[in-house]
Short mmCIF file of C-alpha atoms (C1' of nucleotides) in Angstrom, two decimals:
data_model
loop_
_atom_site.label_atom_id
_atom_site.label_comp_id
_atom_site.label_asym_id
_atom_site.label_seq_id
_atom_site.Cartn_x
_atom_site.Cartn_y
_atom_site.Cartn_z
CA MET A 1 59.66 -7.72 53.69
CA VAL A 2 60.38 -5.89 56.89
CA ARG A 3 61.44 -7.75 59.99
CA MET A 4 59.88 -6.70 63.26
CA SER A 5 59.90 -7.75 66.87
CA ALA A 6 57.01 -10.00 67.86
CA GLU A 7 55.56 -7.16 69.91
CA GLU A 8 55.60 -4.73 67.02
CA ARG A 9 54.04 -7.37 64.77
CA ARG A 10 51.28 -7.96 67.27
CA GLU A 11 50.59 -4.26 67.09
CA SER A 12 50.21 -4.29 63.32
CA VAL A 13 48.03 -7.36 63.57
CA ILE A 14 45.73 -5.58 65.97
CA ARG A 15 45.42 -2.58 63.69
CA ALA A 16 44.76 -4.76 60.65
CA ALA A 17 42.31 -6.87 62.63
CA ILE A 18 40.27 -3.80 63.58
CA THR A 19 39.99 -2.85 59.92
CA GLU A 20 39.03 -6.31 58.76
CA PHE A 21 36.75 -7.32 61.61
CA SER A 22 34.94 -3.99 61.51
CA ARG A 23 33.88 -4.77 57.94
CA GLY A 24 33.23 -8.51 58.07
CA GLY A 25 32.53 -9.27 61.69
CA TYR A 26 34.04 -12.20 63.54
CA ASN A 27 32.75 -15.00 61.34
CA GLY A 28 32.92 -13.05 58.11
CA THR A 29 36.62 -12.30 58.41
CA SER A 30 39.28 -14.87 57.57
CA THR A 31 42.63 -14.90 59.29
CA GLU A 32 44.00 -14.92 55.75
CA ALA A 33 42.53 -11.46 55.14
CA ILE A 34 44.15 -10.11 58.29
CA ALA A 35 47.51 -11.68 57.44
CA LYS A 36 47.39 -10.21 53.93
CA ARG A 37 46.76 -6.75 55.34
CA VAL A 38 49.63 -7.11 57.77
CA GLY A 39 51.86 -8.40 54.99
CA VAL A 40 52.69 -11.65 56.69
CA SER A 41 51.84 -15.30 56.13
CA GLN A 42 48.59 -16.51 57.62
CA PRO A 43 50.06 -19.26 59.86
CA TYR A 44 52.34 -16.75 61.48
CA LEU A 45 49.37 -15.11 63.15
CA PHE A 46 49.08 -18.24 65.27
CA ARG A 47 52.55 -17.69 66.62
CA LEU A 48 51.57 -14.22 67.73
CA PHE A 49 48.15 -15.14 69.09
CA PRO A 50 46.78 -18.44 70.40
CA GLY A 51 43.81 -18.36 68.00
CA LYS A 52 41.40 -16.28 66.00
CA GLN A 53 39.26 -15.37 68.97
CA ALA A 54 42.28 -13.99 70.78
CA ILE A 55 42.97 -11.71 67.81
CA PHE A 56 39.40 -10.48 67.85
CA LEU A 57 39.52 -9.92 71.58
CA ALA A 58 42.74 -7.92 71.35
CA ALA A 59 41.32 -5.81 68.53
CA ALA A 60 38.09 -5.26 70.41
CA GLN A 61 39.82 -4.22 73.61
CA ARG A 62 42.10 -1.89 71.71
CA CYS A 63 39.12 -0.33 70.00
CA CYS A 64 37.33 0.27 73.30
CA GLN A 65 40.49 1.73 74.81
CA ASP A 66 40.95 4.08 71.87
CA ILE A 67 37.43 5.42 72.14
CA THR A 68 37.78 5.73 75.88
CA LYS A 69 40.92 7.78 75.38
CA VAL A 70 39.18 10.04 72.89
CA PHE A 71 36.53 10.81 75.48
CA GLN A 72 39.09 11.21 78.22
CA ARG A 73 41.14 13.76 76.27
CA ALA A 74 38.09 15.59 74.99
CA SER A 75 36.64 16.06 78.44
CA GLU A 76 39.91 16.96 80.14
CA GLY A 77 39.59 20.16 82.11
CA ALA A 78 35.87 20.54 81.44
CA GLU A 79 32.93 19.53 83.63
CA GLY A 80 29.25 18.78 83.26
CA GLU A 81 27.48 19.96 80.11
CA GLU A 82 30.57 21.54 78.68
CA ALA A 83 32.44 18.23 78.94
CA VAL A 84 29.52 16.44 77.32
CA GLN A 85 29.59 18.91 74.47
CA CYS A 86 33.33 18.36 73.98
CA MET A 87 32.93 14.60 73.98
CA GLY A 88 30.10 14.85 71.48
CA ASP A 89 32.27 16.91 69.16
CA ALA A 90 35.14 14.48 69.60
CA TYR A 91 32.89 11.56 68.74
CA GLN A 92 31.69 13.24 65.59
CA ALA A 93 35.28 13.87 64.60
CA LEU A 94 36.04 10.21 65.25
CA ILE A 95 33.21 9.15 62.94
CA ALA A 96 34.61 11.30 60.17
CA GLU A 97 38.21 10.19 60.43
CA ASP A 98 37.93 6.67 61.82
CA PRO A 99 34.58 5.11 60.99
CA GLU A 100 35.95 1.61 61.41
CA LYS A 101 36.21 2.10 65.17
CA LEU A 102 32.52 2.76 65.20
CA LEU A 103 31.68 -0.26 63.08
CA MET A 104 33.97 -2.37 65.23
CA GLN A 105 31.87 -1.40 68.23
CA MET A 106 28.82 -2.91 66.59
CA GLN A 107 30.76 -6.06 65.79
CA ILE A 108 31.81 -6.33 69.41
CA TYR A 109 28.24 -6.19 70.60
CA VAL A 110 27.02 -9.00 68.38
CA ALA A 111 30.16 -11.05 69.01
CA VAL A 112 29.51 -10.93 72.74
CA ALA A 113 25.92 -11.99 72.18
CA ALA A 114 27.06 -14.89 70.02
CA ALA A 115 29.70 -15.99 72.52
CA GLU A 116 27.19 -15.81 75.35
CA ALA A 117 24.73 -17.88 73.30
CA VAL A 118 27.18 -20.78 73.08
CA GLY A 119 28.12 -20.54 76.75
CA ASP A 120 31.44 -18.75 76.40
CA ARG A 121 31.26 -16.57 79.46
CA GLU A 122 34.84 -15.27 79.66
CA PHE A 123 34.87 -13.56 76.29
CA GLY A 124 31.89 -11.39 77.10
CA GLU A 125 33.24 -10.64 80.55
CA SER A 126 36.44 -9.16 79.13
CA LEU A 127 34.54 -6.96 76.71
CA ARG A 128 32.01 -5.81 79.27
CA ALA A 129 34.94 -4.69 81.40
CA ALA A 130 36.43 -2.75 78.50
CA TRP A 131 33.08 -1.17 77.78
CA MET A 132 32.62 -0.19 81.41
CA GLU A 133 35.85 1.78 81.32
CA MET A 134 34.38 3.87 78.56
CA TYR A 135 31.14 4.18 80.48
CA ASP A 136 32.98 5.38 83.56
CA VAL A 137 35.03 7.96 81.68
CA VAL A 138 31.83 9.40 80.24
CA GLY A 139 30.24 9.16 83.68
CA LEU A 140 33.11 11.06 85.26
CA ALA A 141 32.84 13.81 82.67
CA THR A 142 29.13 14.26 83.30
CA GLY A 143 29.83 14.62 86.99
CA ALA A 144 28.56 11.10 87.72
CA ASP A 145 25.10 11.97 86.49
CA ALA A 146 23.89 8.53 85.41
CA GLY A 147 20.94 9.95 83.51
CA GLU A 148 23.13 12.24 81.45
CA THR A 149 25.68 9.49 80.86
CA THR A 150 22.95 7.24 79.54
CA TRP A 151 21.57 10.02 77.37
CA PHE A 152 24.99 10.64 75.88
CA LEU A 153 25.68 6.98 75.18
CA ALA A 154 22.20 6.43 73.77
CA TYR A 155 22.77 9.09 71.13
CA GLY A 156 26.16 7.58 70.42
CA MET A 157 24.62 4.16 69.89
CA LEU A 158 22.00 5.53 67.53
CA ILE A 159 24.78 7.18 65.56
CA ASN A 160 26.60 3.86 65.38
CA VAL A 161 23.49 2.17 64.09
CA LEU A 162 22.67 4.81 61.49
CA VAL A 163 26.22 4.79 60.18
CA SER A 164 26.29 0.98 60.09
CA MET A 165 23.04 0.96 58.16
CA GLY A 166 24.63 3.29 55.64
CA PHE A 167 22.28 6.25 55.96
CA LYS A 168 24.05 9.16 54.28
CA GLN A 169 24.56 12.46 56.07
CA ASP A 170 21.71 14.23 54.26
CA HIS A 171 19.11 11.53 54.90
CA ARG A 172 16.11 12.57 56.95
CA VAL A 173 16.92 10.16 59.79
CA TRP A 174 19.65 12.62 60.78
CA VAL A 175 17.27 15.55 61.10
CA GLY A 176 16.14 14.71 64.60
CA PHE A 177 19.72 14.39 65.62
CA HIS A 178 20.58 17.91 64.50
CA GLU A 179 17.52 19.25 66.29
CA ALA A 180 18.66 17.56 69.47
CA THR A 181 22.10 19.15 69.18
CA GLN A 182 20.54 22.54 68.62
CA SER A 183 18.12 22.20 71.50
CA GLN A 184 21.01 21.18 73.72
CA GLU A 185 22.86 24.32 72.67
CA ALA A 186 19.72 26.32 73.28
CA ASP A 187 19.56 24.88 76.80
CA LYS A 188 22.96 26.32 77.56
CA GLU A 189 21.90 29.90 76.89
CA MET B 1 6.85 -35.42 59.29
CA VAL B 2 4.14 -32.91 58.51
CA ARG B 3 3.48 -31.81 54.98
CA MET B 4 2.85 -28.16 54.37
CA SER B 5 2.24 -25.82 51.51
CA ALA B 6 5.35 -24.03 50.28
CA GLU B 7 3.98 -20.78 51.64
CA GLU B 8 3.46 -22.21 55.12
CA ARG B 9 6.94 -23.74 55.05
CA ARG B 10 8.46 -20.42 54.10
CA GLU B 11 6.74 -18.99 57.13
CA SER B 12 8.31 -21.57 59.45
CA VAL B 13 11.66 -20.99 57.81
CA ILE B 14 11.42 -17.28 58.48
CA ARG B 15 10.60 -17.85 62.13
CA ALA B 16 13.43 -20.36 62.54
CA ALA B 17 15.81 -18.07 60.67
CA ILE B 18 15.08 -15.20 63.05
CA THR B 19 15.95 -17.43 65.99
CA GLU B 20 19.14 -18.77 64.47
CA PHE B 21 20.43 -15.61 62.81
CA SER B 22 19.75 -13.56 65.93
CA ARG B 23 22.19 -15.76 67.83
CA GLY B 24 24.89 -16.43 65.23
CA GLY B 25 24.59 -13.59 62.76
CA TYR B 26 24.67 -14.05 59.02
CA ASN B 27 28.05 -15.74 58.71
CA GLY B 28 27.83 -17.61 61.98
CA THR B 29 24.63 -19.42 61.10
CA SER B 30 24.54 -22.44 58.80
CA THR B 31 21.58 -23.22 56.61
CA GLU B 32 21.79 -26.65 58.21
CA ALA B 33 20.96 -25.14 61.60
CA ILE B 34 17.92 -23.37 60.20
CA ALA B 35 16.74 -26.51 58.41
CA LYS B 36 17.12 -28.57 61.60
CA ARG B 37 15.01 -26.09 63.51
CA VAL B 38 12.32 -26.15 60.85
CA GLY B 39 12.43 -29.94 60.77
CA VAL B 40 13.25 -30.17 57.11
CA SER B 41 16.26 -31.18 55.04
CA GLN B 42 18.87 -28.52 54.34
CA PRO B 43 18.64 -28.67 50.52
CA TYR B 44 14.93 -28.02 50.67
CA LEU B 45 15.56 -24.50 51.90
CA PHE B 46 16.95 -23.74 48.45
CA ARG B 47 13.65 -24.66 46.88
CA LEU B 48 11.87 -22.20 49.09
CA PHE B 49 14.43 -19.41 48.79
CA PRO B 50 16.97 -18.65 46.07
CA GLY B 51 19.87 -18.58 48.54
CA LYS B 52 21.02 -17.95 52.07
CA GLN B 53 21.00 -14.20 51.73
CA ALA B 54 17.36 -14.28 50.64
CA ILE B 55 16.51 -16.17 53.83
CA PHE B 56 18.30 -13.60 55.93
CA LEU B 57 16.61 -10.76 54.10
CA ALA B 58 13.17 -12.27 54.61
CA ALA B 59 13.88 -12.83 58.31
CA ALA B 60 15.21 -9.31 58.71
CA GLN B 61 12.26 -7.70 56.99
CA ARG B 62 9.85 -9.75 59.03
CA CYS B 63 11.63 -8.73 62.21
CA CYS B 64 11.41 -5.04 61.31
CA GLN B 65 7.76 -5.39 60.42
CA ASP B 66 6.99 -7.12 63.70
CA ILE B 67 8.61 -4.38 65.73
CA THR B 68 6.91 -1.74 63.62
CA LYS B 69 3.56 -3.39 64.34
CA VAL B 70 4.30 -3.46 68.06
CA PHE B 71 4.85 0.30 68.00
CA GLN B 72 1.85 0.86 65.81
CA ARG B 73 -0.50 -1.01 68.12
CA ALA B 74 1.01 0.47 71.24
CA SER B 75 0.60 4.03 70.05
CA GLU B 76 -2.89 3.55 68.59
CA GLY B 77 -5.28 6.15 69.87
CA ALA B 78 -2.62 8.04 71.81
CA GLU B 79 -0.64 11.10 70.77
CA GLY B 80 2.58 12.87 71.70
CA GLU B 81 4.22 12.01 75.01
CA GLU B 82 1.52 9.56 75.97
CA ALA B 83 2.11 7.61 72.77
CA VAL B 84 5.84 7.62 73.41
CA GLN B 85 5.27 6.27 76.89
CA CYS B 86 3.08 3.47 75.51
CA MET B 87 5.65 2.55 72.88
CA GLY B 88 8.38 2.50 75.49
CA ASP B 89 6.36 0.13 77.64
CA ALA B 90 5.62 -2.03 74.62
CA TYR B 91 9.31 -2.20 73.75
CA GLN B 92 10.21 -3.26 77.26
CA ALA B 93 7.58 -5.97 77.08
CA LEU B 94 9.05 -7.08 73.75
CA ILE B 95 12.50 -7.39 75.29
CA ALA B 96 11.16 -9.59 78.04
CA GLU B 97 9.15 -11.96 75.86
CA ASP B 98 11.02 -11.87 72.56
CA PRO B 99 14.66 -10.88 73.04
CA GLU B 100 15.64 -12.51 69.75
CA LYS B 101 13.87 -9.76 67.81
CA LEU B 102 16.13 -7.30 69.54
CA LEU B 103 19.30 -9.26 68.85
CA MET B 104 18.21 -9.74 65.27
CA GLN B 105 18.10 -5.95 64.91
CA MET B 106 21.76 -5.79 65.81
CA GLN B 107 22.55 -8.52 63.32
CA ILE B 108 20.73 -6.58 60.63
CA TYR B 109 22.81 -3.49 61.26
CA VAL B 110 26.15 -5.23 60.90
CA ALA B 111 24.92 -7.31 57.98
CA VAL B 112 24.04 -4.16 56.09
CA ALA B 113 27.46 -2.70 56.85
CA ALA B 114 29.13 -5.88 55.60
CA ALA B 115 27.06 -5.98 52.43
CA GLU B 116 27.78 -2.33 51.74
CA ALA B 117 31.50 -2.97 52.28
CA VAL B 118 31.57 -5.52 49.46
CA GLY B 119 29.53 -3.34 47.14
CA ASP B 120 26.16 -5.05 47.54
CA ARG B 121 23.90 -2.03 47.39
CA GLU B 122 20.49 -3.65 47.00
CA PHE B 123 20.58 -5.61 50.23
CA GLY B 124 21.11 -2.54 52.36
CA GLU B 125 18.52 -0.59 50.42
CA SER B 126 15.81 -3.14 51.25
CA LEU B 127 16.67 -3.08 54.93
CA ARG B 128 16.92 0.68 55.15
CA ALA B 129 13.41 0.81 53.69
CA ALA B 130 12.16 -1.64 56.32
CA TRP B 131 13.85 0.39 59.04
CA MET B 132 12.34 3.63 57.79
CA GLU B 133 8.85 2.18 58.16
CA MET B 134 9.57 1.70 61.83
CA TYR B 135 11.06 5.19 62.03
CA ASP B 136 7.96 6.69 60.46
CA VAL B 137 5.59 4.85 62.75
CA VAL B 138 7.48 6.20 65.74
CA GLY B 139 7.61 9.59 64.08
CA LEU B 140 3.86 9.60 63.56
CA ALA B 141 3.27 8.70 67.19
CA THR B 142 5.42 11.57 68.42
CA GLY B 143 3.44 13.96 66.23
CA ALA B 144 6.25 14.18 63.67
CA ASP B 145 8.65 15.65 66.21
CA ALA B 146 11.96 14.54 64.75
CA GLY B 147 13.87 15.38 67.93
CA GLU B 148 11.60 13.25 70.08
CA THR B 149 11.63 10.42 67.54
CA THR B 150 15.40 10.42 67.60
CA TRP B 151 15.43 10.54 71.37
CA PHE B 152 13.11 7.54 71.55
CA LEU B 153 15.08 5.49 69.06
CA ALA B 154 18.39 6.40 70.67
CA TYR B 155 17.27 4.94 73.99
CA GLY B 156 15.98 1.90 72.14
CA MET B 157 19.35 1.39 70.49
CA LEU B 158 21.21 1.67 73.77
CA ILE B 159 18.88 -0.95 75.20
CA ASN B 160 19.63 -3.21 72.24
CA VAL B 161 23.34 -2.80 72.83
CA LEU B 162 23.22 -3.37 76.58
CA VAL B 163 21.11 -6.49 76.14
CA SER B 164 23.41 -7.79 73.38
CA MET B 165 26.39 -7.24 75.62
CA GLY B 166 24.72 -9.32 78.26
CA PHE B 167 24.50 -6.74 81.04
CA LYS B 168 22.04 -8.15 83.56
CA GLN B 169 19.05 -6.15 84.75
CA ASP B 170 20.64 -5.19 88.05
CA HIS B 171 23.95 -3.98 86.60
CA ARG B 172 24.77 -0.32 87.18
CA VAL B 173 24.68 0.53 83.45
CA TRP B 174 20.90 0.36 83.74
CA VAL B 175 20.70 2.94 86.50
CA GLY B 176 20.84 5.93 84.18
CA PHE B 177 18.13 4.41 82.12
CA HIS B 178 15.76 4.19 85.09
CA GLU B 179 16.57 7.77 86.03
CA ALA B 180 15.75 8.90 82.52
CA THR B 181 12.38 7.17 82.68
CA GLN B 182 11.68 8.83 86.00
CA SER B 183 12.75 12.27 84.82
CA GLN B 184 10.53 11.85 81.80
CA GLU B 185 7.62 11.09 84.11
CA ALA B 186 8.55 14.10 86.21
CA ASP B 187 8.47 16.26 83.08
CA LYS B 188 4.88 15.29 82.50
CA GLU B 189 3.68 16.61 85.84
"C1'" DG C 1 -6.27 -45.47 39.03
"C1'" DT C 2 -3.29 -42.81 36.77
"C1'" DA C 3 -1.19 -38.40 35.39
"C1'" DG C 4 0.59 -34.26 36.68
"C1'" DA C 5 1.86 -31.28 40.17
"C1'" DT C 6 3.69 -30.31 44.56
"C1'" DA C 7 6.46 -31.45 48.79
"C1'" DG C 8 10.43 -33.36 50.22
"C1'" DT C 9 15.06 -36.33 50.70
"C1'" DG C 10 20.00 -38.38 50.18
"C1'" DA C 11 24.23 -38.07 48.31
"C1'" DT C 12 27.70 -35.24 46.76
"C1'" DT C 13 30.90 -31.54 45.60
"C1'" DG C 14 33.92 -27.79 45.37
"C1'" DG C 15 35.60 -24.23 48.05
"C1'" DC C 16 36.98 -22.05 52.16
"C1'" DC C 17 39.15 -21.76 56.54
"C1'" DA C 18 41.39 -22.32 61.28
"C1'" DC C 19 45.06 -24.43 62.72
"C1'" DT C 20 49.57 -27.63 62.77
"C1'" DA C 21 54.11 -29.31 61.65
"C1'" DA C 22 58.31 -29.01 59.73
"C1'" DC C 23 61.52 -26.14 57.65
"C1'" DT C 24 64.23 -21.61 56.35
"C1'" DT C 25 65.97 -17.09 56.90
"C1'" DT C 26 67.95 -13.36 59.50
"C1'" DG C 27 69.96 -11.07 63.22
"C1'" DT C 28 73.21 -11.11 67.37
"C1'" DC C 29 76.82 -12.11 70.45
"C1'" DG C 30 80.94 -14.42 72.26
"C1'" DC D 1 83.09 -17.63 62.34
"C1'" DG D 2 79.67 -20.36 64.49
"C1'" DA D 3 75.87 -21.16 67.31
"C1'" DC D 4 71.63 -19.88 69.39
"C1'" DA D 5 67.40 -17.48 69.15
"C1'" DA D 6 63.86 -15.13 67.13
"C1'" DA D 7 61.16 -14.09 62.87
"C1'" DG D 8 58.96 -15.96 59.28
"C1'" DT D 9 57.46 -19.40 55.42
"C1'" DT D 10 55.53 -23.50 52.66
"C1'" DA D 11 52.78 -27.30 52.56
"C1'" DG D 12 49.17 -29.75 54.26
"C1'" DT D 13 44.88 -31.48 56.98
"C1'" DG D 14 40.43 -32.13 58.67
"C1'" DG D 15 36.13 -30.06 59.05
"C1'" DC D 16 32.39 -27.26 57.69
"C1'" DC D 17 29.17 -25.35 54.57
"C1'" DA D 18 26.25 -23.36 50.55
"C1'" DA D 19 24.49 -25.05 46.71
"C1'" DT D 20 23.25 -28.76 43.01
"C1'" DC D 21 21.36 -33.03 41.16
"C1'" DA D 22 18.83 -36.81 40.81
"C1'" DC D 23 15.53 -39.13 43.04
"C1'" DT D 24 11.10 -40.37 46.07
"C1'" DA D 25 6.65 -39.66 48.34
"C1'" DT D 26 2.21 -37.58 48.60
"C1'" DC D 27 -1.73 -35.06 47.09
"C1'" DT D 28 -5.42 -33.74 43.68
"C1'" DA D 29 -8.54 -34.03 39.82
"C1'" DC D 30 -10.26 -36.31 36.14
#
DNA sequence: GTAGATAGTGATTGGCCACTAACTTTGTCG
DNA sequence: CGACAAAGTTAGTGGCCAATCACTATCTAC
């Protein structure tokens, strides 16, 4: 058993929480499962965080930040359509190497809806703010073209959904997506 | 207390389940809550359905069918871009009058991911089939243009996400969406 | 009316889970 | 060393929840 500072532990908890919550969702994930993955006793989580929701929130914010950073780095130095292309490539790479971030996104969306349904306003507010950062980074890259930003995010959301639903790469639902990529490339010429 | 045939009761259960599951998701919804909404005792649900998952599955399939029908009716008699326009209008109307169908979609996506994660293959298979019916109806309306079908669904998915996240109608995330609608109308002229 | 089927309930149970309280171990510094 | 703090654990509690069992009420057809 390795001893760590509370701050380092919180870090590992957040990483473990992303993995677990992305699979099971908020209600389908026990704090026990997270603790096991961290390699720490379950009650100790409540020393590091005030409660389960706080763990989810931290994991969700981290996840949004990570994706935001991916877009930020990918679009650095580029502008307009070229930047969009770079971000698209970066997102596809992210799917391949880190699918849990993508699933976590979906979990965030339904968690906000659930929180809102029971009158918990603050939770959703925090996550909308995190999401807006991502939105604005994409917006900046497209040269503040709201239509193009929306287009980009829409395709991203469809990808999230298709991956969540478990459609394999060679399934026909992906065909239209490839066409779109090609036609976008065709536009550039 | 009204007596009903088992078949009628199952119907009410499905409707109630859509409402409850759309808010709380699979794990966040108790069978008790569904039973209360139906106006029936909780154990009786297990006479009508073999288990909780079967209730969710029935609700999910019904939800997909309903949306499929909305697209089918909206696109009847039209073709190509006109049909797409009609379906888009129909979807917006659906959001306004029946937002739970939209939230339920999101719940389906994460439920499939969760089932797949624990090795339950059959559950996801059923729901992918239901989803593909909707895909094909949209595909048919666009004249089997996979790119356009994908484009249409992508915007639909982004709408689902933005609504789930609780962004109000006048929030700036919706701006790009309006622009896209306008530019699509401009394309037609 | 009574027999069989169909619709429905009350009570219960075993398991899980978020969270608490009280205690132990390990590092650090004068 | 000894004392204080920070990291971490074990044991336990109260509440919820899916599912079962045994039972009751109502309808239908002879």
